[in-house]
Amino acid sequence: MNKDQSYGGLIFAVSAIVFVLYLIFLTDPVLRTYAIDIPVVLGILGILGITGWIGWTMLTTPPPAPLEAEPSTTSTGTGSSSSKPDEKH
């Protein structure tokens, strides 16, 4: 078994254990509240954390340097409509 399959098996085992524990928590009326509230609160906090991170990144990132416009050249009747000089490869 390669490393990726080992990680896949580990992820599957952990998810199965968490699934069973979650079902056990849902059977007790007192723990049911926590079993529902905790994942919802963590999900909301995760979304707000990612949103805050994006906002902070946008706030602290300096603006890009302005691009300088290339000087335009007019066609001299040579048949070339490109404003760029001939490039040699």
Backbone as a chain_set.jsonl record, in Angstrom:
{"seq": "MNKDQSYGGLIFAVSAIVFVLYLIFLTDPVLRTYAIDIPVVLGILGILGITGWIGWTMLTTPPPAPLEAEPSTTSTGTGSSSSKPDEKH", "coords": {"N": [[0.857, -1.165, 0.0], [0.629, 2.183, -0.885], [1.738, 5.504, 0.157], [-0.331, 7.409, -0.223], [-2.649, 5.831, -0.191], [-2.526, 4.918, 2.428], [-2.91, 7.306, 3.852], [-5.493, 7.847, 2.95], [-6.908, 5.671, 4.064], [-6.557, 6.267, 6.78], [-7.885, 8.744, 6.988], [-10.467, 7.88, 6.335], [-10.983, 6.111, 8.498], [-10.883, 7.859, 10.714], [-13.017, 9.57, 10.063], [-15.149, 7.752, 10.163], [-15.13, 7.044, 12.881], [-15.683, 9.543, 14.066], [-18.213, 9.942, 12.982], [-19.72, 7.874, 14.216], [-19.445, 8.629, 16.922], [-20.746, 11.095, 16.799], [-23.362, 10.274, 16.224], [-23.906, 8.959, 18.62], [-23.853, 11.121, 20.378], [-26.133, 12.418, 19.468], [-28.211, 10.906, 20.475], [-28.607, 11.447, 23.163], [-30.549, 13.766, 24.883], [-29.52, 16.093, 26.167], [-26.875, 16.263, 25.26], [-27.407, 16.456, 22.597], [-27.982, 19.078, 21.919], [-25.449, 20.265, 22.129], [-24.137, 18.742, 20.206], [-25.21, 19.655, 17.883], [-25.006, 22.46, 18.023], [-22.223, 23.073, 18.365], [-20.792, 22.246, 15.91], [-22.113, 24.018, 14.133], [-21.483, 26.562, 15.163], [-18.678, 26.444, 14.911], [-18.476, 26.254, 12.126], [-19.556, 28.741, 11.314], [-17.709, 30.467, 12.558], [-15.433, 29.669, 11.163], [-16.042, 30.471, 8.512], [-16.278, 33.253, 8.928], [-13.678, 33.747, 9.777], [-12.156, 33.141, 7.472], [-13.232, 35.065, 5.753], [-12.439, 37.412, 7.091], [-9.668, 37.102, 6.862], [-9.309, 37.316, 4.08], [-10.173, 39.974, 3.747], [-8.239, 41.318, 5.331], [-5.928, 40.693, 3.893], [-6.483, 42.007, 1.474], [-6.516, 44.609, 2.452], [-3.893, 45.071, 3.377], [-2.214, 44.567, 1.245], [-0.068, 46.081, -1.042], [-0.931, 48.406, -3.673], [-0.749, 47.491, -7.158], [2.027, 48.427, -9.252], [1.627, 51.118, -11.524], [1.078, 50.529, -14.979], [3.164, 51.524, -17.604], [2.323, 53.3, -20.491], [2.871, 52.185, -23.796], [4.711, 53.929, -26.26], [2.89, 55.076, -29.01], [3.17, 54.363, -32.445], [2.826, 55.642, -35.699], [1.54, 54.31, -38.728], [3.63, 54.007, -41.55], [2.935, 53.522, -44.099], [3.915, 51.091, -44.908], [2.478, 48.861, -44.925], [2.176, 47.532, -42.607], [0.144, 47.159, -39.841], [0.564, 47.096, -37.224], [1.427, 48.514, -34.088], [3.701, 47.959, -32.812], [7.264, 47.634, -32.937], [9.101, 45.666, -35.362], [9.757, 42.446, -34.263], [12.571, 40.489, -33.645], [13.286, 37.12, -33.687]], "CA": [[0.0, 0.0, 0.0], [1.462, 3.379, -0.942], [1.49, 6.523, 1.17], [-1.64, 8.026, -0.45], [-3.679, 4.908, 0.276], [-2.466, 4.919, 3.892], [-3.589, 8.523, 4.293], [-6.912, 7.67, 2.674], [-7.446, 4.78, 5.086], [-6.578, 6.992, 8.049], [-8.973, 9.722, 6.91], [-11.721, 7.131, 6.4], [-11.163, 5.601, 9.857], [-11.209, 8.983, 11.594], [-14.367, 10.04, 9.756], [-16.099, 6.753, 10.658], [-15.185, 7.174, 14.341], [-16.392, 10.789, 14.369], [-19.609, 9.707, 12.621], [-20.339, 7.067, 15.275], [-19.532, 9.462, 18.125], [-21.776, 12.1, 16.561], [-24.658, 9.61, 16.402], [-24.082, 8.714, 20.057], [-24.21, 12.399, 20.984], [-27.492, 12.792, 19.078], [-29.216, 10.129, 21.2], [-28.829, 12.055, 24.476], [-31.166, 15.084, 24.662], [-28.66, 17.189, 26.623], [-25.726, 16.349, 24.367], [-27.883, 16.76, 21.248], [-27.821, 20.517, 21.719], [-24.033, 20.52, 21.86], [-23.752, 18.065, 18.963], [-25.667, 20.481, 16.765], [-24.529, 23.838, 18.164], [-20.77, 23.214, 18.216], [-20.394, 22.313, 14.491], [-22.652, 25.222, 13.495], [-20.66, 27.692, 15.609], [-17.356, 26.313, 14.289], [-18.617, 26.586, 10.709], [-19.715, 30.191, 11.189], [-16.42, 31.077, 12.888], [-14.516, 29.392, 10.058], [-16.389, 31.351, 7.391], [-15.902, 34.615, 9.294], [-12.218, 33.815, 9.799], [-11.681, 33.211, 6.084], [-13.635, 36.374, 5.242], [-11.539, 38.392, 7.693], [-8.335, 36.916, 6.279], [-9.353, 37.902, 2.74], [-10.22, 41.422, 3.919], [-6.937, 41.775, 5.818], [-4.989, 40.589, 2.775], [-6.784, 43.097, 0.546], [-6.179, 45.864, 3.105], [-2.458, 45.25, 3.58], [-1.461, 44.366, 0.01], [0.102, 47.355, -1.743], [-1.487, 48.379, -5.034], [0.265, 47.203, -8.175], [2.626, 49.589, -9.91], [0.907, 51.415, -12.772], [1.751, 50.161, -16.219], [3.452, 52.661, -18.468], [1.801, 53.095, -21.837], [3.89, 52.138, -24.84], [4.503, 55.015, -27.232], [2.278, 54.574, -30.24], [3.786, 54.822, -33.69], [1.864, 55.644, -36.799], [1.949, 53.522, -39.882], [4.288, 54.82, -42.578], [2.55, 53.049, -45.413], [4.644, 49.878, -45.261], [1.561, 47.736, -44.922], [2.093, 46.976, -41.258], [-0.816, 47.899, -39.032], [0.938, 46.91, -35.831], [2.119, 49.658, -33.52], [4.938, 47.471, -32.215], [8.33, 47.436, -33.918], [9.322, 44.275, -35.744], [10.537, 41.698, -33.285], [13.411, 39.45, -34.241], [13.309, 35.962, -32.784]], "C": [[0.908, 1.234, 0.0], [1.004, 4.409, 0.085], [0.109, 7.161, 1.01], [-2.772, 7.131, 0.043], [-3.691, 4.833, 1.797], [-3.177, 6.145, 4.455], [-5.095, 8.421, 4.065], [-7.582, 6.769, 3.694], [-7.552, 5.457, 6.437], [-7.712, 8.012, 8.077], [-10.323, 9.023, 7.009], [-12.0, 6.649, 7.815], [-11.557, 6.722, 10.816], [-12.624, 9.476, 11.325], [-15.422, 9.05, 10.244], [-16.246, 6.849, 12.175], [-15.953, 8.432, 14.736], [-17.874, 10.636, 14.053], [-20.331, 8.935, 13.72], [-20.484, 7.889, 16.553], [-20.612, 10.531, 17.976], [-23.167, 11.49, 16.731], [-24.937, 9.324, 17.872], [-24.493, 10.007, 20.755], [-25.641, 12.8, 20.639], [-28.562, 12.012, 19.831], [-29.525, 10.716, 22.567], [-29.397, 13.461, 24.275], [-30.277, 16.256, 25.089], [-27.486, 17.37, 25.664], [-26.132, 16.69, 22.938], [-27.708, 18.245, 20.93], [-26.38, 20.851, 21.38], [-23.593, 19.905, 20.532], [-24.191, 18.857, 17.738], [-25.049, 21.878, 16.831], [-23.041, 23.989, 17.88], [-20.346, 23.206, 16.742], [-20.907, 23.566, 13.772], [-21.811, 26.437, 13.87], [-19.277, 27.628, 14.969], [-17.406, 26.65, 12.799], [-18.742, 28.086, 10.487], [-18.403, 30.897, 11.494], [-15.395, 30.842, 11.781], [-14.772, 30.3, 8.866], [-15.993, 32.792, 7.697], [-14.39, 34.783, 9.344], [-11.641, 33.93, 8.401], [-12.032, 34.565, 5.472], [-12.734, 37.474, 5.797], [-10.141, 38.313, 7.116], [-8.269, 37.53, 4.879], [-9.365, 39.43, 2.836], [-8.888, 41.984, 4.374], [-5.895, 41.745, 4.696], [-5.22, 41.714, 1.772], [-6.376, 44.446, 1.131], [-4.678, 46.107, 3.134], [-1.621, 45.035, 2.324], [-1.309, 45.699, -0.706], [-0.474, 47.271, -3.158], [-0.387, 48.089, -6.045], [0.794, 48.495, -8.789], [1.88, 49.857, -11.21], [1.748, 51.035, -13.98], [1.977, 51.413, -17.052], [2.963, 52.337, -19.874], [2.954, 53.097, -22.829], [3.652, 53.293, -25.801], [3.937, 54.444, -28.527], [2.985, 55.181, -31.443], [2.743, 54.757, -34.779], [2.425, 54.848, -37.955], [2.526, 54.44, -40.954], [3.961, 54.322, -43.974], [3.28, 51.793, -45.824], [3.74, 48.664, -45.26], [1.415, 47.1, -43.548], [1.118, 47.814, -40.444], [-0.489, 47.776, -37.549], [1.68, 48.135, -35.331], [3.423, 49.242, -32.856], [6.008, 47.351, -33.289], [8.503, 45.953, -34.217], [10.208, 43.598, -34.714], [11.327, 40.634, -34.006], [13.53, 38.319, -33.237], [14.609, 35.258, -32.875]], "O": [[1.845, 1.317, 0.793], [0.014, 4.209, 0.789], [-0.558, 7.428, 2.009], [-3.741, 7.616, 0.626], [-4.757, 4.699, 2.398], [-3.946, 6.044, 5.411], [-5.882, 8.863, 4.903], [-8.691, 7.055, 4.145], [-8.524, 5.249, 7.164], [-8.419, 8.13, 9.077], [-11.227, 9.512, 7.687], [-13.129, 6.76, 8.292], [-12.46, 6.553, 11.636], [-13.36, 9.772, 12.267], [-16.488, 9.467, 10.696], [-17.355, 6.748, 12.699], [-16.784, 8.391, 15.643], [-18.713, 11.155, 14.79], [-21.437, 9.306, 14.112], [-21.532, 7.85, 17.198], [-21.316, 10.835, 18.939], [-24.052, 12.115, 17.315], [-26.077, 9.434, 18.321], [-25.371, 10.0, 21.618], [-26.3, 13.46, 21.442], [-29.723, 12.421, 19.828], [-30.62, 10.497, 23.086], [-28.793, 14.27, 23.571], [-30.282, 17.301, 24.439], [-27.143, 18.494, 25.298], [-25.309, 17.158, 22.152], [-27.334, 18.616, 19.817], [-26.114, 21.623, 20.459], [-22.773, 20.482, 19.818], [-23.593, 18.732, 16.67], [-24.619, 22.416, 15.811], [-22.637, 24.945, 17.217], [-19.593, 24.093, 16.342], [-20.221, 24.112, 12.908], [-21.463, 27.248, 13.011], [-18.756, 28.652, 14.528], [-16.479, 27.264, 12.271], [-18.116, 28.642, 9.584], [-18.016, 31.82, 10.778], [-14.58, 31.719, 11.492], [-13.835, 30.838, 8.275], [-15.439, 33.48, 6.84], [-13.873, 35.843, 8.993], [-10.734, 34.728, 8.167], [-11.222, 35.15, 4.753], [-12.312, 38.364, 5.059], [-9.495, 39.339, 6.904], [-7.288, 38.188, 4.533], [-8.651, 40.104, 2.094], [-8.445, 43.015, 3.867], [-5.082, 42.661, 4.569], [-4.265, 42.309, 1.275], [-5.94, 45.332, 0.397], [-4.235, 47.238, 2.935], [-0.419, 45.3, 2.344], [-2.301, 46.382, -0.957], [-0.501, 46.2, -3.763], [0.778, 48.408, -5.808], [0.103, 49.512, -8.836], [1.535, 48.918, -11.926], [2.968, 51.201, -13.99], [1.088, 52.255, -17.185], [3.17, 51.233, -20.377], [3.885, 53.895, -22.724], [2.505, 53.602, -26.123], [4.444, 53.459, -29.064], [3.346, 56.358, -31.448], [1.869, 53.89, -34.76], [3.638, 54.734, -38.126], [1.983, 55.509, -41.231], [4.648, 54.673, -44.933], [3.266, 51.45, -47.006], [4.184, 47.556, -45.561], [0.59, 46.204, -43.37], [1.251, 49.035, -40.369], [-1.215, 48.311, -36.711], [2.471, 48.73, -36.063], [4.173, 50.096, -32.383], [5.702, 47.005, -34.43], [8.104, 45.095, -33.429], [11.265, 44.109, -34.344], [10.802, 39.952, -34.886], [13.841, 38.547, -32.068], [14.819, 34.257, -32.19]]}, "num_chains": 1, "name": "protein.A"}
